[in-house]
PDB file of C-alpha atoms and ligand atoms in Angstrom:
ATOM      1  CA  UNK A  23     -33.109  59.831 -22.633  1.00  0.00           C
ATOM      2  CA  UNK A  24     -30.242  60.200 -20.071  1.00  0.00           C
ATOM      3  CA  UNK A  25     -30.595  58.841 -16.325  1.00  0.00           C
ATOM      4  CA  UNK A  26     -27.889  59.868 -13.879  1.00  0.00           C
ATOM      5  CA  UNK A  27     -27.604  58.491 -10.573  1.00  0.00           C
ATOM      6  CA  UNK A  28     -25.365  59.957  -7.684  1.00  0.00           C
ATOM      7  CA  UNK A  29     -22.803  58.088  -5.424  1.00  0.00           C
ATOM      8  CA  UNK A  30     -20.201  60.019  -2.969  1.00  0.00           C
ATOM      9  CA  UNK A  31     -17.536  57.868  -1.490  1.00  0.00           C
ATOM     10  CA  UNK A  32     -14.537  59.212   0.620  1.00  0.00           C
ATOM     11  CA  UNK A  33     -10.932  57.777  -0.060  1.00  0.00           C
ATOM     12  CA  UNK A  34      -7.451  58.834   0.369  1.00  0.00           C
ATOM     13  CA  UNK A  35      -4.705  58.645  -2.500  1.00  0.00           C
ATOM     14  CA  UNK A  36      -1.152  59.884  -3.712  1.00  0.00           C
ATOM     15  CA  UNK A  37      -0.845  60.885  -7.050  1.00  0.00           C
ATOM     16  CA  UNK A  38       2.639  59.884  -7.524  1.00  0.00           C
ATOM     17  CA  UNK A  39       3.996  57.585 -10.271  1.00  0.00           C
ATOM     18  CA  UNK A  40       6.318  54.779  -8.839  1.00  0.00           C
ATOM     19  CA  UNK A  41       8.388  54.486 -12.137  1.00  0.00           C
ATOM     20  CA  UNK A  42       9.562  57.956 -11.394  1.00  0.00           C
ATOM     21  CA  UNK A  43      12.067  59.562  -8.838  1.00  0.00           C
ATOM     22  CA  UNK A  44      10.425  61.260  -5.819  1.00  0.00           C
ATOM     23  CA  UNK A  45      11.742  64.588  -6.920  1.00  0.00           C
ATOM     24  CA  UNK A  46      10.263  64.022 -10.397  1.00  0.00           C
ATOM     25  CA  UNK A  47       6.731  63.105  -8.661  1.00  0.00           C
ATOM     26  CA  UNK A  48       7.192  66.029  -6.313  1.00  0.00           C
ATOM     27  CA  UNK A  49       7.689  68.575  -9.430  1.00  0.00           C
ATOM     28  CA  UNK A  50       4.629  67.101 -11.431  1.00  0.00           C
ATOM     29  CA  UNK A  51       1.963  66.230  -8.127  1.00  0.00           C
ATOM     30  CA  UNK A  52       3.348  68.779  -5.972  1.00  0.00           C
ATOM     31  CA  UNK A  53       1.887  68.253  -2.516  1.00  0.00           C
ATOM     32  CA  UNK A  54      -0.416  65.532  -3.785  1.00  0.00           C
ATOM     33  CA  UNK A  55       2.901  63.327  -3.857  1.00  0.00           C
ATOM     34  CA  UNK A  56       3.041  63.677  -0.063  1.00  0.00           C
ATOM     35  CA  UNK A  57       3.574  59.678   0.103  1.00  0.00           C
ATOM     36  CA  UNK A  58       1.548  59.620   3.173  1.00  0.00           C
ATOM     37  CA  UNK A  59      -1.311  60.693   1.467  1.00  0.00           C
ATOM     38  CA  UNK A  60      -4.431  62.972   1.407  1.00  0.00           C
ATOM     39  CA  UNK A  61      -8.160  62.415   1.070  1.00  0.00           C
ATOM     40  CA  UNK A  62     -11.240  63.279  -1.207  1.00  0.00           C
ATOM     41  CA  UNK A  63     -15.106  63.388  -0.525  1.00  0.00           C
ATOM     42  CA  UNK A  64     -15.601  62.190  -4.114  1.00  0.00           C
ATOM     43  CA  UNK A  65     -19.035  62.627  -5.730  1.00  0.00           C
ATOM     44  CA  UNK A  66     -19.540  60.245  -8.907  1.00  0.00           C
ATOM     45  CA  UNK A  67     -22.709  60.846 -11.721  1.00  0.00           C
ATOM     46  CA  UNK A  68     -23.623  57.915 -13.568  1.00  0.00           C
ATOM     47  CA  UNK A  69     -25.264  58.643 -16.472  1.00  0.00           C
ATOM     48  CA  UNK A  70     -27.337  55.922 -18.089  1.00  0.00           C
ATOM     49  CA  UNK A  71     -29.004  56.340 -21.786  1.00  0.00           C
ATOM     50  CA  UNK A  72     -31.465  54.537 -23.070  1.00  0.00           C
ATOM     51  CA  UNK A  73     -35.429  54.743 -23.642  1.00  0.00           C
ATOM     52  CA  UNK A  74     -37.817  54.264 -21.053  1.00  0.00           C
ATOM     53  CA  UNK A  75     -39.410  50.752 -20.532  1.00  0.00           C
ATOM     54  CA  UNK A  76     -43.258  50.594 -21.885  1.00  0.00           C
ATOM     55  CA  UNK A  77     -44.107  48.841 -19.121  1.00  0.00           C
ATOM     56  CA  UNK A  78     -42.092  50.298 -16.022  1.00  0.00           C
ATOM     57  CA  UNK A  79     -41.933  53.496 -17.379  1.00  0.00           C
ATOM     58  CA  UNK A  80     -38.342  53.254 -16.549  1.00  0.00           C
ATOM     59  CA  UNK A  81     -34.341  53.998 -18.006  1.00  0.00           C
ATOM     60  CA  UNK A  82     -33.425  51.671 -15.920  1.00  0.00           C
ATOM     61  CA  UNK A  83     -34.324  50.145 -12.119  1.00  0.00           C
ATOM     62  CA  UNK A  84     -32.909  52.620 -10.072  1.00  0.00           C
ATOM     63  CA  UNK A  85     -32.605  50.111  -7.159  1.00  0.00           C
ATOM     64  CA  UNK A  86     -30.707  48.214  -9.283  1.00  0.00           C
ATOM     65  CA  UNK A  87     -28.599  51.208 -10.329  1.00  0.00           C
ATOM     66  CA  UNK A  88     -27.983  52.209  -6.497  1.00  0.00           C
ATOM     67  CA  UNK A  89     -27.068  48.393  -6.056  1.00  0.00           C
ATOM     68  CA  UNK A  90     -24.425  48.038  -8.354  1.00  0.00           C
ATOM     69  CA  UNK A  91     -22.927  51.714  -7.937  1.00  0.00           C
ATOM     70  CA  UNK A  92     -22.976  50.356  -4.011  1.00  0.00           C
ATOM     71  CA  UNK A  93     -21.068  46.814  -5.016  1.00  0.00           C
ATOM     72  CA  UNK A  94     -19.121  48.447  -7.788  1.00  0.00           C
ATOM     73  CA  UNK A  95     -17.461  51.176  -6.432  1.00  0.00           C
ATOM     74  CA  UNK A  96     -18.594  52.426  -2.943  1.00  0.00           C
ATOM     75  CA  UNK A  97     -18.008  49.476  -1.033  1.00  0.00           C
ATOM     76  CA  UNK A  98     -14.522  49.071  -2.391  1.00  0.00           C
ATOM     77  CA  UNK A  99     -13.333  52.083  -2.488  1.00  0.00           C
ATOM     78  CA  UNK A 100     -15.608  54.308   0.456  1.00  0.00           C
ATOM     79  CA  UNK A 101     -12.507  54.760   3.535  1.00  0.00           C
ATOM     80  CA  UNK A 102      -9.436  53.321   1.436  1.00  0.00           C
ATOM     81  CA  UNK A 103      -6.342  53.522   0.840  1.00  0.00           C
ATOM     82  CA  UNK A 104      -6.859  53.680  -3.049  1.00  0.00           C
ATOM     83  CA  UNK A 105      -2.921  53.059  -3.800  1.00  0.00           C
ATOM     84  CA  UNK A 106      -2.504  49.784  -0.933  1.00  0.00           C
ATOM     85  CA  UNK A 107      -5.977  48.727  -1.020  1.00  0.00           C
ATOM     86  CA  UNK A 108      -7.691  49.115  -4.315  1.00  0.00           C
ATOM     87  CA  UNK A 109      -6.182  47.512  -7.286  1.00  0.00           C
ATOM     88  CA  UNK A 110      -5.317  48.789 -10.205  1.00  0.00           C
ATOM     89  CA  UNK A 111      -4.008  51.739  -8.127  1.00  0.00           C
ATOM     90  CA  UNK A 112      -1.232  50.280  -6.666  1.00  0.00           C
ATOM     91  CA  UNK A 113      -0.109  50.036 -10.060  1.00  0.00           C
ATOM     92  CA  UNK A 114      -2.153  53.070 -11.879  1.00  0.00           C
ATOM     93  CA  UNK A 115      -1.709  56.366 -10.379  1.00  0.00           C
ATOM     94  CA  UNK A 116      -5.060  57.374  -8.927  1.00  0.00           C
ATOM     95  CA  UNK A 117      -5.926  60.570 -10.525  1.00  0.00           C
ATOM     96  CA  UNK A 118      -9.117  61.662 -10.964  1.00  0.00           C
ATOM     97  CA  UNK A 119      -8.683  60.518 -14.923  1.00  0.00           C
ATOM     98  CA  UNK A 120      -7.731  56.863 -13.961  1.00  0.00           C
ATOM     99  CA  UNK A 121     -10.405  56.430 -11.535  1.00  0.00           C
ATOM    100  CA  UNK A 122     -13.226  57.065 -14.019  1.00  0.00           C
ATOM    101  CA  UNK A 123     -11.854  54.896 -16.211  1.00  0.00           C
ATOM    102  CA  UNK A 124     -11.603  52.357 -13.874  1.00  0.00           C
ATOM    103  CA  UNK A 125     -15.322  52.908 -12.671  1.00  0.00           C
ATOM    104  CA  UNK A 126     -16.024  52.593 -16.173  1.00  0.00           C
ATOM    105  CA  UNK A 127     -15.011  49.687 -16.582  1.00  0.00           C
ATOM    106  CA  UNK A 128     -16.102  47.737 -13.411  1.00  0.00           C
ATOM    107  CA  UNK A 129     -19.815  49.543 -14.714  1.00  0.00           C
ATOM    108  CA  UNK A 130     -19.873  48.926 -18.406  1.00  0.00           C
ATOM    109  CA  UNK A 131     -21.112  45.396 -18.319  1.00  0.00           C
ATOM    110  CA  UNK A 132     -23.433  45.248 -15.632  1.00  0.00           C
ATOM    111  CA  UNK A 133     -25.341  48.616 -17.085  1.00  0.00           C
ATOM    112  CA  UNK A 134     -25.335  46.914 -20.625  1.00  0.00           C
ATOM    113  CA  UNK A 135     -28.560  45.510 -21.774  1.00  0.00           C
ATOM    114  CA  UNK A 136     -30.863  45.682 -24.643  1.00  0.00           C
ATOM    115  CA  UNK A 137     -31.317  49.387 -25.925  1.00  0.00           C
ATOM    116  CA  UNK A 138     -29.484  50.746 -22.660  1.00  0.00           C
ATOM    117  CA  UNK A 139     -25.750  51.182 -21.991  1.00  0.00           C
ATOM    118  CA  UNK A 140     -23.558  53.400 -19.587  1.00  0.00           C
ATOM    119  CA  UNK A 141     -23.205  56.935 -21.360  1.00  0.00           C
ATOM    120  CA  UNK A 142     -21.509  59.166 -19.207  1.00  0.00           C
ATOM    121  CA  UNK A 143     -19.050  58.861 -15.771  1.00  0.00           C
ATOM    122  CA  UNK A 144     -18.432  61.306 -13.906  1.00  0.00           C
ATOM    123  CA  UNK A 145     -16.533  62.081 -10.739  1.00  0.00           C
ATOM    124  CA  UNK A 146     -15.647  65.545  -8.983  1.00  0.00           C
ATOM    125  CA  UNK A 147     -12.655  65.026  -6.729  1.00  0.00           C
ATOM    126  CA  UNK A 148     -13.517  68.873  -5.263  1.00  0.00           C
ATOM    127  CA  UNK A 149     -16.398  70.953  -5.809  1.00  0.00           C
ATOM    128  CA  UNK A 150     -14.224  72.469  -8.293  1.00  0.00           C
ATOM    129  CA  UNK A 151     -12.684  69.433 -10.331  1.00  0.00           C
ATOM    130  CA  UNK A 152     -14.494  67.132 -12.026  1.00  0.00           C
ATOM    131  CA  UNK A 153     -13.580  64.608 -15.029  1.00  0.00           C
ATOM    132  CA  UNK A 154     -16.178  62.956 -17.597  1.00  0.00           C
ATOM    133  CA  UNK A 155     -15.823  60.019 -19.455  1.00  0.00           C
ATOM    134  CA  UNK A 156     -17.852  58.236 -22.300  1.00  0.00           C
ATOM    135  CA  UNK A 157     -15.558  55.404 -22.611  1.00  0.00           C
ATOM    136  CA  UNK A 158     -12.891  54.732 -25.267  1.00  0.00           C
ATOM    137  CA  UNK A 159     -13.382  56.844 -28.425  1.00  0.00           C
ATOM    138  CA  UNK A 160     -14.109  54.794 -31.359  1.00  0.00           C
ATOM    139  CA  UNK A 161     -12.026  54.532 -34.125  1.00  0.00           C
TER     140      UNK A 161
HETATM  141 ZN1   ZN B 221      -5.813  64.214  -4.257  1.00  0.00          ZN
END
């Protein structure tokens, strides 16, 4: 059974790699280069899988869920800077790829437990672009 939970957060970025010139950022990012940057109202699905508890009846505790989507993701990264103020992306160029994968990982262990484990991320960076991730393919 899958569970998905919803989280928006709002955050600014540039999508501009510092090991390249600004002309070669400029002719891969475009206007997303702008070094002063731009911002997002991200929206981020977690999807959980597992089987639901005999007892609770439940995936997983969706307080718990809500907490740790809160500590995990939207209080660090809700009115940032993502490139100055949210590591790795003063190092990792915050596209919408990198910052599921870096969600993913700051999720992964805290979702893990018994027959239940983190199945899907998520995150639209517009209404019209989104990226999913089920972790690194096996093999
Ligand atoms: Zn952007």
């Amino acid at each position: 059974m899958l569970l998905t939970r919803k989280a928006e957060f709002s955050a600014s970025h540039v999508c501009a790699n510092p090991s390249l010139s600004d002309a070669e950022n400029r002719a891969l990012y475009g206007h997303n280069a702008n070094p002063n940057g731009h911002g997002h109202n991200y929206v981020l699905e977690v999807t959980v899988e597992g089987d639901p508890d005999p007892v609770t009846g439940m995936v997983f505790d969706l307080r718990e869920l809500k907490q740790i989507l809160n500590e995990e993701v939207v209080e660090p990264m809700d009115h940032r800077f993502l490139n100055r103020e949210v590591p790795p992306f003063d190092r990792v160029v915050p596209t919408t790829e990198n910052l599921v994968v870096e969600i993913w990982k700051r999720l992964d262990s805290r979702i893990r437990r018994g027959g239940v484990h983190l199945k899907n991320v998520r995150l639209y960076e517009t209404t019209d672009l989104y990226v999913d991730y089920g972790g690194e393919a096996c093999g």
